[in-house]
Amino acid sequence: MITILEQPLKIPGGLRLDANKSQSLGAALRRARIPERLFVPLSQHIGEAAEPLLEVGDSILKGQPIARSHSYISAPLHAPTSGRIIDIGAYPAPHPSGLKADCIVIEADGEDRAGPDSLRMDDVFEADPADIRQRVRNAGIVGLGGAGFPTSVKLNPGPDREVELLVINGAECEPYISCDESLMCYRTREVIDGVHIMRHALRARQVVIGIEDTMPKAISCLQNELDVAGDTDIRVIAVPTVYPAGGEKQLIYILTGEEVPSQGLPIDLGIVCHNVGTAAAIGRALLQGEPLIARVVTVTGAGVRQPANLEVRIGTPIAELIEQCGGYTDKVARLLMGGPMMGLSLPSDAIPVIKTTNCILAASIEEAPAPLPAQPCIRCGKCAEVCPACLLPQQLYWYAHARNFDKIQDYKLFDCIECGCCTQVCPSHIPLVQYYRFAKTEIWDQEREREKADMARHRHEFRLERLQREKQELQQRRAKAKKALNKPKVGDAESRKAEIAAALERVKARKAKQSVTARNTDNLTEEQRAEIAEIDKRRTSGHKEDRA
Ligand code: SF4
Ligand code: SF4
């Protein structure tokens, strides 16, 4: 039995950071203009990239599927607006490598005409959870709060697993990012609709929405909506504002005191956690029939004139958003996708918004200072003090640096949530998180190589086995044939006798025929007989001449 605590706990470690959210919360959430061209990357989330369904030149309607997903951990893509596909190829995309990625390029026709609706479920609260999961998958919904894990997978607890608690994560803890807060304030109904659908799909016994205590407006909006609907069994709880309280494991601990086991999942405890943005996307898809073609993005930082929260179509280039927020100021120094702690540094504003883009931070040099040169670790232990996952960051760094990928896993590398607290406090300016990301990538690559080698070895062993089996079968067939040849056949003498008898019969019949032919001459006239005698005579003399 999971108990929702009356008094939320504090996470170990963590940092109290300046929120810097008021800049973007000054205005109401609004819809961004649809750009003339949208660039929809085929890979926008954890799992396999989607595969294009249409070709260059094809016309499309808003919400029409444009790329399908084959694997379980993947999600389809939909046209963000109506228009025409003008290219499928490599374009700038948000990726740590900075390399281009395959995108479907759409030229908008300005009409924003929607295609047929195949997602809406009028009887969603009567529907089978499997049908709901399938619609959520068809809608291309992924987790909008983090790495973008396909939501349909997280809505499936698996056989014989009961969901005791559904946690809705509204604790948007990273500075500058306010898209979830804005969503909770301005799209409250969609959030609550999604929460109800998720509760039904998971058959969750309890539901709690965790929101940082510095978001009173969001808390009151949700609570009012629940009160109006008479929803007394969904609780809204204010949690202490500390970074990274919005981490999945951290929020579960704060609300319940339960610790997700190392390398385990919340479902191991009977808990499932979803982001508020994901809830709103589900509400919108299953009750309004709109797949995931837009999301709320915070555009902020001292480098942009009018920070705001905008509802943006997926595929919109960042340059368009900056322009719609008044353009750059002369303070802009760096562009980040995400916040200052976990954000991805962008090489250009041609990069489009994807499903997991929560914030565009046009940062000044003070907001995102250039990293200072790293110095040797002085073993001060400050990184361990702030680690919310209770890890030893300096040990992780040491083994990552030494490329000792076995040992680093003993120190629970995969429990690191890459929050960046350790990097933030390190007096030696060591980019610790980069080392952890590098180590994780190397380990995943090694595992993939090992899997490939294992598969190749299995294939080789299977082939050898097959060849050996075929050889044995051939030998057996040959031995059998030889044996059959040498074996005296039953009835051989009898059949020989029969053959001889048949041959004798044939000779007899021939002779009989000849005598019949001879007897036929009896009826010849004298003239005919003389003629035959003449022919015989000529034939006989001919034979003699031949012999001569
Ligand atoms: S904070 Fe930096 S210097 Fe201090 S122990 Fe950690 S890695 Fe070393
Ligand atoms: S980045 Fe990882 S190691 Fe560093 S503080 Fe966060 S969880 Fe701990």
XYZ file of N, CA, C and O in Angstrom, residues 49 159 200 273 279 287 292 297 311 329 410 420 489:
52
model
N 13.619 5.773 -34.930
C 13.082 6.879 -35.739
C 11.866 6.377 -36.509
O 11.744 5.187 -36.803
N 1.354 -7.437 -17.539
C 0.414 -8.387 -16.948
C 0.693 -8.586 -15.456
O 1.837 -8.530 -15.020
N -8.059 5.963 -15.788
C -8.906 4.871 -16.262
C -8.068 3.798 -16.975
O -8.252 2.596 -16.743
N 4.376 7.453 -13.308
C 4.500 8.911 -13.258
C 4.432 9.490 -14.671
O 5.111 9.003 -15.581
N -0.379 14.594 -20.045
C -1.800 14.435 -19.713
C -2.652 15.301 -20.648
O -3.652 14.833 -21.216
N -10.216 13.255 -26.708
C -11.501 13.946 -26.583
C -11.731 14.976 -27.685
O -12.852 15.319 -27.996
N -0.526 14.592 -31.555
C 0.494 15.487 -30.991
C 1.189 16.245 -32.129
O 2.180 15.776 -32.691
N 5.840 25.853 -25.518
C 7.283 26.086 -25.416
C 7.507 27.435 -24.736
O 6.858 28.429 -25.089
N 2.068 28.229 -27.771
C 1.687 26.897 -28.246
C 2.197 26.799 -29.691
O 1.743 27.542 -30.557
N 17.730 40.405 -28.355
C 18.320 41.640 -27.811
C 19.821 41.574 -28.081
O 20.347 40.524 -28.469
N 29.515 -0.130 -11.161
C 29.426 -0.478 -9.733
C 29.026 0.745 -8.911
O 28.469 0.624 -7.824
N 22.916 17.835 -13.321
C 23.934 18.888 -13.435
C 24.262 19.580 -12.128
O 25.055 20.525 -12.117
N 16.093 -59.303 -53.552
C 14.720 -58.845 -53.583
C 13.758 -60.018 -53.517
O 13.955 -61.021 -54.223
